[in-house]
Coordinates of C-alpha atoms and ligand atoms in Angstrom, one line a residue:
M1486 CA -40.5 3.0 -31.6
S1487 CA -40.1 1.9 -34.9
N1488 CA -41.1 -1.2 -35.5
A1489 CA -37.5 -2.6 -36.7
E1490 CA -36.6 -1.5 -32.6
T1491 CA -40.1 -3.1 -31.4
A1492 CA -38.2 -6.3 -33.2
S1493 CA -34.7 -6.1 -32.1
E1494 CA -36.0 -5.8 -28.5
A1495 CA -38.2 -9.0 -29.4
S1496 CA -35.8 -10.9 -30.5
G1497 CA -33.5 -10.4 -27.5
A1498 CA -31.2 -7.8 -28.7
I1499 CA -30.4 -4.8 -26.8
S1500 CA -30.4 -1.2 -27.1
A1501 CA -28.1 1.4 -28.4
D1502 CA -28.0 3.3 -25.2
R1503 CA -28.2 0.7 -23.8
F1504 CA -25.0 -0.7 -26.2
V1505 CA -22.8 2.3 -25.3
E1506 CA -23.8 1.6 -21.5
I1507 CA -22.3 -1.8 -22.1
K1508 CA -19.4 -0.6 -23.7
L1509 CA -18.7 1.3 -21.4
D1510 CA -19.3 -0.8 -18.1
E1511 CA -17.0 -2.9 -20.4
I1512 CA -14.2 -0.8 -20.2
I1513 CA -14.6 1.2 -16.8
P1514 CA -16.3 -1.5 -14.7
N1515 CA -18.0 0.2 -12.1
N1516 CA -20.6 0.6 -9.6
V1517 CA -21.3 4.0 -9.6
D1518 CA -23.6 4.6 -12.3
L1519 CA -21.2 5.8 -14.9
S1520 CA -23.3 5.8 -17.8
S1521 CA -26.3 7.7 -16.4
D1522 CA -23.4 10.0 -15.2
K1523 CA -23.0 12.1 -18.1
Q1524 CA -20.5 15.2 -15.8
L1525 CA -18.5 12.2 -14.2
L1526 CA -18.2 10.5 -17.5
R1527 CA -17.1 13.5 -19.1
A1528 CA -14.0 14.7 -16.2
L1529 CA -13.3 10.5 -16.2
E1530 CA -12.8 10.5 -20.2
T1531 CA -10.5 13.7 -20.1
W1532 CA -8.2 11.7 -17.5
R1533 CA -8.2 8.8 -18.8
P1534 CA -5.6 9.1 -22.0
N1535 CA -3.3 11.2 -19.3
Y1536 CA -3.7 8.6 -16.8
L1537 CA -2.8 5.6 -19.9
D1538 CA 0.1 7.8 -21.0
W1539 CA 1.0 8.2 -17.4
W1540 CA 0.8 4.3 -17.2
N1541 CA 2.8 3.7 -20.4
V1542 CA 5.7 6.5 -19.4
M1543 CA 6.1 6.0 -15.7
G1544 CA 4.9 2.2 -15.2
P1545 CA 6.3 -0.9 -15.6
E1546 CA 9.3 -0.8 -17.2
G1547 CA 9.9 -2.9 -20.4
Y1548 CA 6.8 -5.0 -19.7
Q1549 CA 4.2 -3.6 -20.9
G1550 CA 3.8 -5.6 -23.9
A1551 CA 3.6 -8.9 -21.6
E1552 CA 0.0 -10.7 -21.0
V1553 CA 0.3 -10.8 -17.1
Y1554 CA -1.8 -13.6 -15.3
L1555 CA -3.7 -10.5 -13.9
R1556 CA -6.8 -10.8 -11.2
T1557 CA -9.6 -7.9 -12.5
A1558 CA -12.6 -6.2 -10.6
V1559 CA -15.6 -6.1 -12.6
G1560 CA -17.8 -6.0 -9.1
V1561 CA -17.3 -6.4 -5.4
D1562 CA -19.6 -9.1 -4.9
P1563 CA -17.4 -12.7 -4.4
S1564 CA -18.1 -13.3 -7.8
G1565 CA -16.6 -9.9 -9.5
W1566 CA -13.9 -9.1 -8.0
A1567 CA -11.1 -11.1 -9.0
K1568 CA -11.6 -12.7 -12.4
F1569 CA -8.2 -13.9 -13.3
G1570 CA -6.9 -14.0 -17.1
H1571 CA -4.3 -12.6 -19.7
V1572 CA -3.9 -9.5 -19.7
K1573 CA -1.3 -7.0 -21.0
M1574 CA -1.2 -3.8 -18.4
P1575 CA -2.0 -1.0 -20.6
D1576 CA -5.1 -2.9 -21.4
Y1577 CA -6.2 -3.6 -17.8
R1578 CA -9.8 -2.8 -16.5
W1579 CA -9.0 0.2 -14.2
G1580 CA -13.0 0.1 -12.5
V1581 CA -14.7 2.5 -10.4
L1582 CA -15.6 0.4 -7.3
L1583 CA -17.5 0.9 -4.2
A1584 CA -18.5 -1.4 -1.2
P1585 CA -22.0 -1.8 -0.8
K1586 CA -23.9 0.9 0.9
V1587 CA -24.7 0.4 4.3
E1588 CA -28.9 1.8 4.3
G1589 CA -29.5 4.5 7.4
R1590 CA -25.1 4.1 8.4
K1591 CA -24.8 6.7 11.1
I1592 CA -21.7 9.4 11.2
P1593 CA -19.4 7.0 13.8
F1594 CA -17.1 9.6 16.0
G1595 CA -16.7 13.4 16.3
R1596 CA -19.2 15.8 17.4
H1597 CA -21.5 14.8 14.4
K1598 CA -21.8 11.0 15.6
G1599 CA -25.0 9.8 15.3
V1600 CA -26.5 12.0 12.6
P1601 CA -26.8 10.2 8.5
A1602 CA -23.5 9.6 7.3
W1603 CA -23.2 12.8 4.3
Q1604 CA -24.3 11.5 1.2
E1605 CA -22.3 14.7 -0.4
V1606 CA -19.8 16.9 1.0
P1607 CA -20.2 19.5 4.2
G1608 CA -19.3 22.6 2.4
E1609 CA -17.4 23.6 6.0
Y1610 CA -15.1 20.4 5.4
R1611 CA -14.6 20.7 1.8
A1612 CA -10.5 21.5 1.9
T1613 CA -9.9 18.9 4.6
L1614 CA -11.1 16.5 3.3
R1615 CA -10.4 17.3 -0.4
R1616 CA -6.5 17.7 1.2
L1617 CA -7.4 14.2 2.5
L1618 CA -7.6 12.5 -0.3
V1619 CA -5.0 14.4 -2.3
V1620 CA -1.9 13.3 0.0
Q1621 CA -3.8 9.5 -0.2
G1622 CA -4.4 9.3 -3.2
D1623 CA -1.0 10.7 -4.0
T1624 CA 0.4 7.5 -2.9
E1625 CA -0.4 4.9 -5.1
P1626 CA 0.7 6.1 -8.3
A1627 CA 3.9 6.7 -6.6
S1628 CA 4.2 3.2 -5.6
V1629 CA 4.6 2.1 -8.7
E1630 CA 6.2 4.7 -10.1
Q1631 CA 8.7 3.5 -7.3
Q1632 CA 8.8 -0.3 -8.6
R1633 CA 9.1 0.3 -12.0
Y1634 CA 12.4 -0.9 -12.8
L1635 CA 12.0 -4.4 -11.3
G1636 CA 11.0 -6.2 -13.6
A1637 CA 14.0 -7.1 -14.9
T1638 CA 15.4 -8.3 -12.0
A1639 CA 12.4 -10.3 -11.1
P1640 CA 13.3 -14.2 -9.4
S1641 CA 10.6 -15.5 -10.6
L1642 CA 7.7 -14.8 -13.1
Y1643 CA 5.4 -15.6 -10.3
D1644 CA 7.0 -12.8 -8.4
M1645 CA 7.1 -10.8 -11.6
R1646 CA 3.3 -11.4 -11.8
N1647 CA 2.8 -10.5 -8.2
L1648 CA 4.6 -7.7 -8.3
F1649 CA 2.5 -6.4 -11.4
Q1650 CA -0.5 -7.5 -10.0
V1651 CA 0.4 -4.2 -7.2
N1652 CA 1.4 -2.3 -9.4
V1653 CA -2.1 -2.4 -11.6
E1654 CA -4.2 -2.1 -7.7
E1655 CA -2.2 0.8 -6.9
G1656 CA -3.3 2.3 -10.7
R1657 CA -6.8 1.1 -9.9
H1658 CA -6.7 3.5 -6.0
L1659 CA -5.6 5.8 -8.2
W1660 CA -8.8 5.9 -10.0
A1661 CA -10.3 5.4 -7.1
I1662 CA -9.8 8.9 -4.8
V1663 CA -10.1 9.7 -8.6
Y1664 CA -13.5 9.4 -8.7
L1665 CA -14.0 10.8 -5.2
L1666 CA -12.5 14.4 -6.2
V1667 CA -13.8 14.5 -9.8
K1668 CA -17.3 13.6 -9.0
Y1669 CA -17.4 16.1 -5.6
F1670 CA -15.2 18.5 -6.1
G1671 CA -15.7 19.9 -9.7
K1672 CA -13.0 22.0 -11.4
D1673 CA -11.0 21.7 -8.2
G1674 CA -11.2 18.3 -7.4
R1675 CA -10.5 17.5 -11.8
E1676 CA -7.6 20.6 -10.9
E1677 CA -5.7 17.8 -8.1
A1678 CA -7.3 15.1 -10.3
Q1679 CA -4.4 16.2 -12.9
A1680 CA -1.2 17.3 -10.3
L1681 CA -1.5 13.5 -8.7
L1682 CA -0.6 12.5 -12.9
E1683 CA 2.1 14.7 -12.5
R1684 CA 4.3 14.8 -9.5
R1685 CA 7.0 11.9 -9.7
S1686 CA 8.6 10.3 -7.1
G1687 CA 11.8 11.0 -6.0
E1688 CA 12.2 13.9 -8.3
A1689 CA 13.6 16.9 -6.7
D1690 CA 11.2 19.7 -8.9
N1691 CA 7.7 17.9 -8.4
P1692 CA 8.4 15.4 -5.9
R1693 CA 5.4 13.1 -4.3
I1694 CA 3.8 14.1 -1.5
L1695 CA 4.8 12.5 1.6
G1696 CA 9.0 11.1 2.3
A1697 CA 8.5 7.4 2.2
F1698 CA 7.2 7.7 -1.3
N1699 CA 10.0 9.5 -2.8
E1700 CA 12.2 7.1 -1.6
R1701 CA 14.2 4.3 -4.3
T1702 CA 12.7 0.9 -4.2
P1703 CA 15.9 -0.3 -5.9
D1704 CA 15.7 -4.4 -5.4
W1705 CA 12.9 -7.1 -4.4
L1706 CA 14.0 -7.7 -1.2
S1707 CA 12.7 -3.5 -1.0
F1708 CA 9.8 -4.4 -2.7
F1709 CA 9.1 -7.5 0.0
M1710 CA 9.5 -5.3 2.4
F1711 CA 7.9 -2.5 1.4
T1712 CA 5.0 -4.4 0.3
Y1713 CA 4.8 -5.6 4.0
F1714 CA 6.0 -2.5 6.0
T1715 CA 4.4 0.6 3.7
D1716 CA 1.3 -0.9 1.7
R1717 CA 0.5 -1.7 5.9
D1718 CA 0.6 1.8 6.2
G1719 CA -2.4 2.5 3.4
K1720 CA -3.7 -0.7 5.4
M1721 CA -4.1 1.9 8.7
Q1722 CA -5.2 4.6 6.5
L1723 CA -7.6 3.4 4.6
A1724 CA -9.2 1.6 7.3
A1725 CA -8.9 5.0 9.3
L1726 CA -11.2 6.8 5.8
A1727 CA -13.1 3.8 5.7
E1728 CA -14.6 4.7 9.7
S1729 CA -16.0 7.9 7.8
G1730 CA -18.6 10.1 7.8
F1731 CA -17.9 11.7 4.1
D1732 CA -20.3 8.1 2.9
P1733 CA -18.7 7.8 -0.7
L1734 CA -15.4 8.3 0.9
S1735 CA -16.1 5.2 3.3
R1736 CA -17.2 2.7 0.4
T1737 CA -14.3 3.7 -1.5
C1738 CA -12.0 3.2 1.2
R1739 CA -13.9 -0.6 2.1
F1740 CA -13.2 -2.0 -1.3
M1741 CA -10.0 -0.7 -1.7
L1742 CA -8.9 -2.6 1.7
T1743 CA -9.8 -6.1 0.0
E1744 CA -6.8 -4.9 -2.6
E1745 CA -4.6 -3.8 -0.4
A1746 CA -4.5 -7.6 1.6
H1747 CA -2.7 -8.8 -1.4
H1748 CA -0.1 -6.7 -1.1
M1749 CA 0.2 -7.3 2.0
F1750 CA -0.1 -11.5 1.7
V1751 CA 3.1 -10.2 -1.4
G1752 CA 5.2 -8.8 1.1
E1753 CA 4.5 -11.4 3.8
T1754 CA 5.6 -14.3 2.1
G1755 CA 7.9 -12.7 -0.4
V1756 CA 10.6 -11.8 2.6
Q1757 CA 9.0 -15.7 4.2
R1758 CA 10.2 -16.9 1.2
T1759 CA 13.9 -15.6 1.0
I1760 CA 14.2 -16.7 4.7
E1761 CA 13.2 -20.2 3.9
A1762 CA 16.2 -20.5 1.0
T1763 CA 18.9 -18.7 3.6
C1764 CA 18.0 -21.3 6.2
A1765 CA 17.9 -23.9 3.9
A1766 CA 21.0 -22.9 2.2
M1767 CA 22.3 -22.8 6.1
A1768 CA 21.6 -26.5 6.8
K1769 CA 23.1 -27.7 4.0
A1770 CA 26.1 -25.8 4.7
G1771 CA 26.2 -27.0 7.9
I1772 CA 26.4 -23.4 9.0
K1773 CA 25.0 -23.0 12.5
H1774 CA 25.9 -19.0 13.5
P1775 CA 23.8 -16.6 11.4
E1776 CA 26.4 -14.4 12.6
D1777 CA 28.6 -15.9 9.9
V1778 CA 27.6 -13.5 7.2
E1779 CA 30.4 -14.1 5.0
A1780 CA 29.7 -18.3 4.8
V1781 CA 26.2 -17.0 4.8
R1782 CA 26.4 -15.3 1.9
R1783 CA 28.8 -17.1 -0.6
L1784 CA 25.9 -18.9 -1.1
G1785 CA 24.0 -16.8 -2.8
V1786 CA 21.2 -16.1 0.3
V1787 CA 20.1 -13.4 2.2
D1788 CA 22.1 -13.0 6.1
L1789 CA 19.6 -12.8 8.7
P1790 CA 21.2 -9.8 10.7
L1791 CA 20.9 -7.9 6.4
L1792 CA 17.3 -9.0 6.6
Q1793 CA 17.0 -7.0 10.4
R1794 CA 18.5 -4.0 9.4
K1795 CA 16.4 -4.2 5.8
A1796 CA 13.3 -4.3 8.3
N1797 CA 14.7 -1.3 10.5
F1798 CA 15.0 0.8 7.5
H1799 CA 11.6 0.3 5.7
I1800 CA 9.4 0.2 9.2
S1801 CA 11.5 3.1 10.6
V1802 CA 10.9 5.4 7.6
T1803 CA 7.3 4.1 7.0
R1804 CA 6.4 5.4 10.8
D1805 CA 6.5 8.5 9.7
L1806 CA 4.0 8.4 7.3
F1807 CA 2.0 8.6 10.5
G1808 CA 2.9 12.1 10.7
G1809 CA 3.4 13.7 13.9
E1810 CA 2.8 11.5 17.1
I1811 CA 0.1 14.7 18.9
S1812 CA -1.5 16.6 15.8
S1813 CA -4.3 19.5 15.5
N1814 CA -4.8 18.2 11.9
A1815 CA -5.9 14.7 13.1
A1816 CA -7.7 16.0 15.8
E1817 CA -9.4 18.6 14.0
A1818 CA -10.0 15.6 11.5
F1819 CA -11.2 13.0 14.3
S1820 CA -13.6 15.7 15.4
A1821 CA -15.1 16.8 12.1
G1822 CA -16.1 13.0 10.9
L1823 CA -14.0 13.0 8.5
K1824 CA -11.5 10.4 9.7
G1825 CA -11.3 7.7 12.5
R1826 CA -9.7 5.8 15.0
F1827 CA -8.5 1.8 13.3
N1828 CA -12.0 -0.2 14.1
E1829 CA -13.5 2.3 15.5
A1830 CA -16.8 0.9 15.6
R1831 CA -15.4 -1.7 17.9
L1832 CA -13.6 0.5 20.5
E1833 CA -15.6 0.9 23.5
D1834 CA -15.5 5.0 24.6
D1835 CA -17.5 7.4 23.8
H1836 CA -16.0 7.9 19.5
V1837 CA -15.8 11.9 20.5
L1838 CA -13.3 11.8 23.5
T1839 CA -13.5 15.1 24.8
E1840 CA -13.1 13.8 28.1
A1841 CA -9.9 11.2 27.1
T1842 CA -6.3 10.2 27.4
Y1843 CA -4.1 8.4 25.5
P1844 CA -0.4 7.7 26.7
V1845 CA 2.3 8.7 24.4
Q1846 CA 6.3 8.0 24.7
R1847 CA 8.2 11.5 23.9
V1848 CA 12.1 12.0 25.0
V1849 CA 12.2 14.5 28.4
D1850 CA 15.8 14.7 29.4
G1851 CA 17.1 12.7 28.2
K1852 CA 14.7 9.9 29.0
I1853 CA 11.9 8.2 27.2
V1854 CA 8.9 9.2 29.1
E1855 CA 5.3 8.5 28.8
E1856 CA 2.7 11.0 29.3
Q1857 CA -0.6 11.2 29.7
V1858 CA -2.1 12.7 26.3
P1859 CA -5.4 14.6 25.2
A1860 CA -6.2 11.4 23.3
L1861 CA -8.0 14.3 20.4
R1862 CA -4.5 14.9 20.4
A1863 CA -3.0 12.1 20.1
I1864 CA -4.7 10.7 16.9
N1865 CA -2.1 9.6 15.1
A1866 CA 0.0 8.4 18.0
R1867 CA -3.0 5.3 18.4
L1868 CA -3.2 4.6 14.7
L1869 CA 0.9 4.4 15.1
D1870 CA 0.7 1.9 18.3
D1871 CA -2.6 0.3 15.7
Y1872 CA 0.5 -0.5 13.4
I1873 CA 2.9 -1.4 14.7
A1874 CA 0.9 -4.1 16.6
D1875 CA -0.8 -4.9 13.4
C1876 CA 3.1 -5.7 12.1
Q1877 CA 3.7 -7.8 14.8
G1878 CA 1.8 -10.8 13.2
G1879 CA 4.1 -11.4 10.5
V1880 CA 7.5 -10.8 11.7
D1881 CA 5.9 -13.8 14.5
R1882 CA 5.6 -16.3 11.5
W1883 CA 9.0 -15.4 10.1
N1884 CA 10.8 -16.0 13.3
K1885 CA 8.8 -19.3 13.1
V1886 CA 10.5 -20.9 10.0
I1887 CA 13.7 -19.6 11.7
E1888 CA 13.2 -21.5 15.0
K1889 CA 12.3 -24.4 13.0
A1890 CA 15.5 -24.8 11.3
G1891 CA 17.0 -24.7 14.4
I1892 CA 18.9 -21.4 13.9
A1893 CA 19.2 -19.2 17.0
F1894 CA 18.0 -15.6 15.6
R1895 CA 15.0 -13.4 16.1
L1896 CA 13.3 -10.8 13.9
A1897 CA 12.1 -8.1 15.8
Q1898 CA 10.2 -4.6 15.4
P1899 CA 12.5 -1.8 16.7
H1900 CA 11.6 1.0 19.4
K1901 CA 9.3 3.3 18.1
G1902 CA 12.1 5.9 18.6
F1903 CA 14.2 4.2 16.4
N1904 CA 15.8 6.3 12.9
R1905 CA 12.6 8.7 12.9
R1906 CA 11.9 12.0 11.4
I1907 CA 8.9 13.0 12.3
G1908 CA 7.3 13.8 15.6
E1909 CA 8.1 12.7 18.9
F1910 CA 11.5 11.8 18.2
A1911 CA 12.8 13.7 15.5
G1912 CA 16.3 14.9 16.1
Q1913 CA 16.4 12.0 18.5
R1914 CA 19.1 9.6 18.7
I1915 CA 17.0 6.7 19.7
S1916 CA 18.7 2.5 19.4
P1917 CA 16.2 -0.4 18.3
A1918 CA 16.3 -1.3 21.7
G1919 CA 14.8 2.5 22.9
E1920 CA 18.2 3.6 24.6
V1921 CA 19.0 7.1 24.2
L1922 CA 21.6 7.5 22.8
T1923 CA 24.6 10.7 22.1
E1924 CA 25.5 11.7 18.3
D1925 CA 28.8 10.2 18.6
Q1926 CA 27.5 6.6 19.9
W1927 CA 24.6 6.3 17.3
Q1928 CA 27.8 7.1 14.8
A1929 CA 29.8 4.6 15.9
R1930 CA 27.3 1.4 16.4
S1931 CA 24.3 3.0 13.8
G1932 CA 26.1 0.7 11.0
A1933 CA 24.9 -2.3 12.5
W1934 CA 21.3 -1.2 12.2
L1935 CA 20.3 0.2 9.7
P1936 CA 21.8 -1.6 6.1
N1937 CA 25.3 -0.1 4.6
D1938 CA 26.7 0.4 0.7
D1939 CA 28.0 -2.9 1.3
D1940 CA 24.4 -4.6 1.9
M1941 CA 22.8 -2.9 -1.1
R1942 CA 26.1 -4.0 -3.0
F1943 CA 25.9 -7.3 -2.3
I1944 CA 21.7 -7.5 -2.5
D1945 CA 22.1 -5.9 -5.8
S1946 CA 24.6 -8.8 -6.6
L1947 CA 21.9 -10.9 -6.5
M1948 CA 19.2 -9.8 -8.2
K1949 CA 19.7 -11.8 -11.6
P1950 CA 16.5 -11.9 -13.3
C1951 CA 15.5 -15.6 -13.3
H1952 CA 12.2 -15.4 -16.0
E1953 CA 12.4 -19.2 -16.5
R1954 CA 8.5 -21.2 -16.0
G1955 CA 8.9 -22.8 -12.7
K1956 CA 12.3 -21.3 -11.7
Y1957 CA 13.1 -19.5 -8.6
A1958 CA 16.6 -17.0 -7.7
S1959 CA 19.3 -18.9 -5.4
W1960 CA 17.7 -17.0 -2.7
I1961 CA 14.2 -16.8 -3.0
A1962 CA 12.0 -20.3 -1.8
P1963 CA 8.7 -21.0 -4.5
P1964 CA 5.7 -20.3 -3.1
R1965 CA 3.5 -23.1 -1.3
V1966 CA 0.2 -22.8 -3.5
G1967 CA 0.1 -20.6 -7.1
I1968 CA -1.6 -17.6 -7.6
N1969 CA -5.3 -18.6 -8.1
N1970 CA -4.0 -23.1 -7.7
Q1971 CA -2.0 -22.6 -10.6
P1972 CA 0.1 -25.4 -10.9
G1973 CA 4.0 -24.4 -10.0
D1974 CA 5.4 -24.2 -14.0
F1975 CA 2.5 -22.2 -14.8
E1976 CA 3.4 -19.3 -17.5
Y1977 CA 2.4 -16.0 -14.9
V1978 CA 4.1 -13.8 -17.1
R1979 CA 4.1 -14.6 -21.1
I1980 CA 7.3 -12.4 -22.8
Y1981 CA 7.5 -11.4 -25.8
Ligands
FE2_2173 FE1 -3.3 1.7 -3.2
FE2_2174 FE1 -1.0 -1.0 -1.6

């Protein structure tokens, strides 16, 4: 060591190596020792410019230069994971953050139950695990693409900020999965990481992998329904993967879940504020009957029956994301210890499921019946049921708002079989109430259950931007509290 270096260390200055480390950790906040893992660093350095290209082309249209009041995760402890400040989205610091390692963690389920959790990918499960990662990873950039035009019609700066927060965090979720791919899957993983930037939502030649992620999110009501119902599918999938015997995946998903909660908050409060505006406008105009649709629409708010139809659409499309209720792939992922059930640790059974059964609904001879199926083959059915139960809380809270306003109307989740394309109910016609219908009956009645062209035109007519500080579009009530307790007229987005 030279005298100069000794002198600088003594004065508290930092060495060149340490400087590089700090710089890097500033650009890519991480708790995976990125600066000392040269191979990982090289892979991410190669991928990062391609990611930024993708973000600039496919991320939020028209607002890349705006300064947005965003939350950035720079660490996983309570002090580090929610730093707020105005940033331009392309400068957002997308990081690689894993929940802390649980010492002595054991695989909680499946045929390897009780053995120490894997820190490396088990060779025999390499292909299955890679596929699980790619399918989950693909949904993250897909939703950013689906939502990319919404900034222009934001009903307030508050909502615009929430949209962009969700978008940058879905970007970070992509980083989280890409980290696992390039760290643990070598050349294959690097190719998959690149392919995640190349598929495009809704594109015929190279679409995103799952159906719901190729649908459009054309308006803000769709966005709120999507973040309440479809991000909740993300929550359920992440929760099941957080149980994984592959420990890096478990830790990655556990941290992603903390961010996911905000996305569902945006959805739940977005729908709730829409309902509040509707109820207030109806009360003011003296309209008692929710079915007075024309009168309600003239007030510039969304009628409640239309909200139900929108919910029906997003709920049914999202349920298809769970895959077939009966699935040998899901059985294998469970037995292999790769993907567990929701709240696996809290379930009181043997966690191996060789003997257990689970009730699954299906149509037999024109009737919906419940049959006991080997529980292992019904892993998806169970996750779907858990999802449906998890959705109900918000629906109940929405109904409270309607009830308090004295309007006789209740929102409800449609029957599990309604409007399904995948699984036990694919090819069947089931009403929201759970009646099995003929094709003719369906054609005659389904217009009342799913949004029609008129509905979508009406929603579209409401989508006028409201980008003035502290102001909100007619169809949505202001939030009760600001983000990070900011005042009502806070400039959440500085548009230049
Ligand atoms: Fe996500
Ligand atoms: Fe999300």
